[in-house]
Short mmCIF file of C-alpha atoms in Angstrom, two decimals:
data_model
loop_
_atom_site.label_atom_id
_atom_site.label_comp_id
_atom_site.label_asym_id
_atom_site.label_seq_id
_atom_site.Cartn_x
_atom_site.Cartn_y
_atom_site.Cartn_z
CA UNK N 1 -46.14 -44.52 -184.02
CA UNK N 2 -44.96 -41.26 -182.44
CA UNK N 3 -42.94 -42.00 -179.80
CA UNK N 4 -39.47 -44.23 -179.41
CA UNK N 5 -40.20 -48.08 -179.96
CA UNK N 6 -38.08 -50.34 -178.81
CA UNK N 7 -38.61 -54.29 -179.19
CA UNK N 8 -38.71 -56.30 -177.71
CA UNK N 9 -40.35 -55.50 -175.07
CA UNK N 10 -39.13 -58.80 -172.68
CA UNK N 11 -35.69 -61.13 -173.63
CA UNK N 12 -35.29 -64.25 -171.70
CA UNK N 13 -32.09 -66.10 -172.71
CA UNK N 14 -29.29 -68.14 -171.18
CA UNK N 15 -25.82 -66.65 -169.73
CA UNK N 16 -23.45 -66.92 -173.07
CA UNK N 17 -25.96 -66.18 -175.67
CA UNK N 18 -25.89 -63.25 -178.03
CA UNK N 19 -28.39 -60.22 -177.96
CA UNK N 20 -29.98 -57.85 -179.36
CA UNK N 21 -32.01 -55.06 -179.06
CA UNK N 22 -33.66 -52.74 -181.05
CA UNK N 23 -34.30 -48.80 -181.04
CA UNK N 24 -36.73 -46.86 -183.60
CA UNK N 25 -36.24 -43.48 -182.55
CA UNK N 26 -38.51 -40.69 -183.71
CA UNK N 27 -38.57 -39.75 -187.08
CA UNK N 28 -35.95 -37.41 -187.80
CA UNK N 29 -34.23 -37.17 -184.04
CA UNK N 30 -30.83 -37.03 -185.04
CA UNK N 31 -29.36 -38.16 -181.44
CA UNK N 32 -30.16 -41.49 -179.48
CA UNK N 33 -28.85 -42.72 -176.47
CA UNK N 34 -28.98 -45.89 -174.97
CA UNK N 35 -29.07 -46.25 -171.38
CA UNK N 36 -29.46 -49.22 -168.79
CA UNK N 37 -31.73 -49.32 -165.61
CA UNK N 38 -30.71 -51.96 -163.24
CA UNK N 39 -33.22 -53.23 -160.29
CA UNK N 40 -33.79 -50.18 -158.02
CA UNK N 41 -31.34 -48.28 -159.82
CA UNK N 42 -31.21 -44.79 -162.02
CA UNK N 43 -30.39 -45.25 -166.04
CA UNK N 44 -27.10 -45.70 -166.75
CA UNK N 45 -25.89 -43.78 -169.46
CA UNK N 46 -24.06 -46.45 -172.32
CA UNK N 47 -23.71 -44.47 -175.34
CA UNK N 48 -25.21 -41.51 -177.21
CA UNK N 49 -24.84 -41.14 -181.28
CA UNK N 50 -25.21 -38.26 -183.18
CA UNK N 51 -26.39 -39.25 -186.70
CA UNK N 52 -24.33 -42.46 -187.48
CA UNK N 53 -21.51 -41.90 -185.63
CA UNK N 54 -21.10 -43.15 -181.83
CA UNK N 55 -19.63 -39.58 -180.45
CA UNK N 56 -19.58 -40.64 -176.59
CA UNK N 57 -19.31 -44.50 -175.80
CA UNK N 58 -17.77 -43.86 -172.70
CA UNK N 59 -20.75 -45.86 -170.63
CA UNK N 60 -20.37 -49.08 -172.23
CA UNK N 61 -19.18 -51.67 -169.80
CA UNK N 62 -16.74 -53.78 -171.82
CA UNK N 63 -15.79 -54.88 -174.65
CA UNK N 64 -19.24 -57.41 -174.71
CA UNK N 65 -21.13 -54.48 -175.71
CA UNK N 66 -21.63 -52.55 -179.12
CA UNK N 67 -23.94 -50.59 -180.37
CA UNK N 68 -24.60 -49.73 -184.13
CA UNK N 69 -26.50 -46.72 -186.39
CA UNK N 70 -25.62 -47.64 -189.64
CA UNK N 71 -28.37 -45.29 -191.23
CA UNK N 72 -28.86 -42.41 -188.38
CA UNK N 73 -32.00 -43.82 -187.64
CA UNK N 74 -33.01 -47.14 -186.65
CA UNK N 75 -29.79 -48.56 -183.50
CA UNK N 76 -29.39 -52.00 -182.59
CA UNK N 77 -27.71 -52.52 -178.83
CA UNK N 78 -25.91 -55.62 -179.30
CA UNK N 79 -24.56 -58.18 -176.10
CA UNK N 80 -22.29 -60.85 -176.65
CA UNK N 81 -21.40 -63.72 -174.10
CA UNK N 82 -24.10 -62.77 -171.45
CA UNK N 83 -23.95 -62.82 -167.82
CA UNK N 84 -26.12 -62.71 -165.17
CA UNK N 85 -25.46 -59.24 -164.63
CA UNK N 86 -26.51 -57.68 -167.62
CA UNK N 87 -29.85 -58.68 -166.56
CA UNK N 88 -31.89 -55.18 -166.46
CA UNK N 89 -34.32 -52.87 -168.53
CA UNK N 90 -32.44 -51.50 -170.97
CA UNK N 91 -33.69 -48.01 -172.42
CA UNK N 92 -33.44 -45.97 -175.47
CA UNK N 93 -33.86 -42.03 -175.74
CA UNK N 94 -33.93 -39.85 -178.64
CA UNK N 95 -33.75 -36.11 -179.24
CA UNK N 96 -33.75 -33.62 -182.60
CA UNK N 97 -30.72 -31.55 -180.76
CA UNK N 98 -28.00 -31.98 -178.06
CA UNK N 99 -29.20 -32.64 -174.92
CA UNK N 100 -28.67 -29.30 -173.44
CA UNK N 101 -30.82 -27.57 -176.12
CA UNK N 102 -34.33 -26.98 -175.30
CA UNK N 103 -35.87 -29.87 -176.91
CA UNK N 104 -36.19 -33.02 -174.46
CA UNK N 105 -34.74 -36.57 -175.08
CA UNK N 106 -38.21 -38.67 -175.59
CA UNK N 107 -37.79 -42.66 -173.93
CA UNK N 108 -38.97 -45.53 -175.05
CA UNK N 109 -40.43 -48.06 -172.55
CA UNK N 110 -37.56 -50.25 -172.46
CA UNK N 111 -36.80 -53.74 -173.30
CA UNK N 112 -36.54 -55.97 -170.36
CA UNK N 113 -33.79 -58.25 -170.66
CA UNK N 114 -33.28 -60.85 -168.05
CA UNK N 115 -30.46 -63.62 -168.54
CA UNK N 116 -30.77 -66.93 -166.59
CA UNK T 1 -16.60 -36.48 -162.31
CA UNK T 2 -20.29 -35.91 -161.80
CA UNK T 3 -22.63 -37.38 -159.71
CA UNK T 4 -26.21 -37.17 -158.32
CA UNK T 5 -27.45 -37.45 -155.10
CA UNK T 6 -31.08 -38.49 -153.92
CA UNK T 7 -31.29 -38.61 -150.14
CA UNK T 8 -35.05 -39.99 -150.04
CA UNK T 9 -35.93 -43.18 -151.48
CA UNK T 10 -39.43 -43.10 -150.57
CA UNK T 11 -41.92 -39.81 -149.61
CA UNK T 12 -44.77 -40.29 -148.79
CA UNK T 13 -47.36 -37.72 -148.33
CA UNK T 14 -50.78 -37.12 -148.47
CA UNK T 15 -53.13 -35.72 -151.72
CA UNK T 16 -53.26 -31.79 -152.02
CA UNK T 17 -50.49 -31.50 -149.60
CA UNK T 18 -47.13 -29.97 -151.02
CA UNK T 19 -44.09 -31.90 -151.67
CA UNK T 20 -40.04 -31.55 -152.15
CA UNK T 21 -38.27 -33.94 -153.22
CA UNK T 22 -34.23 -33.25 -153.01
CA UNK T 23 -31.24 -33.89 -155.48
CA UNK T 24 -27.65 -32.85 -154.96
CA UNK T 25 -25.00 -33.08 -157.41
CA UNK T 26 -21.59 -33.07 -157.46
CA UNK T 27 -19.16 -31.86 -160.49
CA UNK T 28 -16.27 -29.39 -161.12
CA UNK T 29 -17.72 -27.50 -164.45
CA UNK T 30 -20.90 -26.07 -165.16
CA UNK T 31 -24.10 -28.06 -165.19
CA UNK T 32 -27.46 -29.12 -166.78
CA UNK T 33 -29.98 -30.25 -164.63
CA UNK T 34 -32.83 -32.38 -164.84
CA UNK T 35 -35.83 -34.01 -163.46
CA UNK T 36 -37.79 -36.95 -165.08
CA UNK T 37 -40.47 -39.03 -164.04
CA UNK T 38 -41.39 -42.56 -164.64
CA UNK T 39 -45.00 -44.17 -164.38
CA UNK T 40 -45.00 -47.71 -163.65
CA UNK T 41 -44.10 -49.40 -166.84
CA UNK T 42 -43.60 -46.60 -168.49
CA UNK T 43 -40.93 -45.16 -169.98
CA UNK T 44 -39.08 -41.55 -168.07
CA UNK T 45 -40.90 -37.96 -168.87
CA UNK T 46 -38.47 -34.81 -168.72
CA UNK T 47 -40.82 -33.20 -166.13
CA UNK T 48 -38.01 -29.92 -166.35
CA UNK T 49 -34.91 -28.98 -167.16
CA UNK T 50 -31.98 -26.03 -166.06
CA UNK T 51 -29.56 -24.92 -168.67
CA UNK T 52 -29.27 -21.28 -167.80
CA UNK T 53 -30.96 -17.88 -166.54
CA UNK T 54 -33.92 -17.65 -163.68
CA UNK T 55 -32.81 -20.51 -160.83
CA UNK T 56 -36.74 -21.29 -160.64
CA UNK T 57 -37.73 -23.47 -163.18
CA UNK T 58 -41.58 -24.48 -163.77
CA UNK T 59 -42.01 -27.83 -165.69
CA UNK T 60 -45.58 -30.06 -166.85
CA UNK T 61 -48.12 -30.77 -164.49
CA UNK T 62 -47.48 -28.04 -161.75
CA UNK T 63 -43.92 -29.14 -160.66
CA UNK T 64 -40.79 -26.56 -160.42
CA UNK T 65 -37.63 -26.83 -159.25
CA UNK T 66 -34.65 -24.35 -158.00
CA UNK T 67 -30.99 -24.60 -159.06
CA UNK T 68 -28.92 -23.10 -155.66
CA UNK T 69 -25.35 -23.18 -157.22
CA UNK T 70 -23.89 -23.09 -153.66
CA UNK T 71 -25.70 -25.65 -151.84
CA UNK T 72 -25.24 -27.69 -155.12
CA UNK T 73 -28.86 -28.41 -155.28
CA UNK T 74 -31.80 -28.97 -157.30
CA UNK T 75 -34.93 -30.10 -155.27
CA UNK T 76 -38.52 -30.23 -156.74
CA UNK T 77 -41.52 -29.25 -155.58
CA UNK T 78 -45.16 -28.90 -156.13
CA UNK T 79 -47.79 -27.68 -153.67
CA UNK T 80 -50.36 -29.45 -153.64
CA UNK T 81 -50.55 -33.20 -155.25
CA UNK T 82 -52.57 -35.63 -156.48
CA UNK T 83 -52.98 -39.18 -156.33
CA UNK T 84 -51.70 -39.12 -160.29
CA UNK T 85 -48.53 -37.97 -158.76
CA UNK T 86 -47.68 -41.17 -157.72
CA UNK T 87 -44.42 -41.67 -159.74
CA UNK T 88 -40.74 -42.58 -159.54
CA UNK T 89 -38.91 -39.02 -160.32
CA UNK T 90 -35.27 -39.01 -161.09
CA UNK T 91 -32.79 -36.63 -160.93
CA UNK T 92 -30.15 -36.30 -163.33
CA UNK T 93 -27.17 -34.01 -164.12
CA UNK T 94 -24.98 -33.36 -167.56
CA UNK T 95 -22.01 -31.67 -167.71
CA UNK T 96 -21.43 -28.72 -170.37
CA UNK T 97 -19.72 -30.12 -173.03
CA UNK T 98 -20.64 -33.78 -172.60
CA UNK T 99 -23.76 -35.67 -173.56
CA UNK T 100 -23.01 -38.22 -170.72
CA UNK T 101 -26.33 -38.14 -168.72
CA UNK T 102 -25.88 -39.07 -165.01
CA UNK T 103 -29.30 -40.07 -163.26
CA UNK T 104 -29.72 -40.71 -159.15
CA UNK T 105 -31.25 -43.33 -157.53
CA UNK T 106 -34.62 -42.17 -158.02
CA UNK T 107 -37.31 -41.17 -155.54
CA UNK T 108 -40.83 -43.13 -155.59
CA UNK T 109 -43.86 -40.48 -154.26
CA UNK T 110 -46.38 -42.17 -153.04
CA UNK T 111 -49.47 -39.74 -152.77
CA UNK T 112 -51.99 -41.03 -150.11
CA UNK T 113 -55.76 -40.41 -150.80
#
């Protein structure tokens, strides 16, 4: 497709388990970001690559969360021992320049990730 | 730090009348601003963006929005809407130098036929 896939789409799991979520940006964006929406919330900026490299990880929460680009293209978002409160759509953008260029960061529609 | 501000959680207002819907920010360096939207379900839409030059900005489907530097603002507006309109929008703010997005709260139009 054109646009930013992400899959999946839902995650239902229990509180301890280990995640992971997937981002295929579009074709040739060099920067992704990864973001998290919580229940009546804004995104929350988590981390933005450029290429393979993570060049601002400042948004991750703790030490739970990583996030890999081994190839510049495809990013996996990955949670270990989940709580309750990482419950919340998480979102991936991506973007052929830096986002204060003139081209746009395109979103995916999110993976819903609820933990019980 | 930065930081976004939307006052209104909810507007509603009725179709083909105009609408603003406001965003303050807060930072100590230069800014890029921006409004998105999100559809139910969807995923967000830059709607517009500010990164320098005119203050009035004009973004897809007949929104605009004007940067005031000294009120610290960044409201958007459209004058007359439709019931397609009916959207979450979200303001958010970068700082030069950074590619740390910060997004508000969000504001949900509702447009009333």
């Amino acid at each position: 497709g054109a646009g930013v896939s992400q899959t999946p789409s839902n995650k239902v799991t229990e509180k301890g388990k280990y995640v992971e979520l997937r981002c295929d940006p579009i074709s040739g964006h060099t920067a992704l970001y990864w973001y998290r929406q919580s229940l009546g919330q804004g995104p929350e900026f988590l981390i933005y690559f450029q290429g393979t490299g993570a060049a601002d990880d400042s948004g991750l929460p703790n030490d739970r969360f990583f996030a890999v680009r081994p190839e510049g293209s495809v990013s996996t978002l990955k949670i270990q021992r989940t709580e309750r409160g990482d419950s919340a759509v998480y979102l991936c953008a991506s973007s052929s320049q830096r986002v204060w260029s003139n081209q746009p960061q395109h979103f995916g529609d999110g993976t819903r990730l609820s933990i019980l | 730090a930065q930081s976004v501000t939307q006052l209104d959680s909810q507007v509603p207002v009725f179709e083909e009348a105009p609408v603003e819907l406001r965003c303050n920010y807060s930072s100590s360096v230069s800014v890029y601003l921006f409004w998105y939207v999100q559809y139910p379900n969807q995923g967000l839409q830059l709607l517009l963006k500010y990164l320098s030059g005119s203050t009035l900005v004009k973004g897809i489907n007949g929104f605009e929005a004007e940067f005031n530097k000294s009120q610290t603002s960044f409201h958007l507006r459209k004058p007359s809407v439709h019931i397609s309109d009916t959207a979450e929008y979200f303001c958010a703010v970068s700082e030069r130098g950074y590619q740390k997005v910060t997004f508000g709260t969000g504001t949900k139009l509702q447009v009333i036929p």
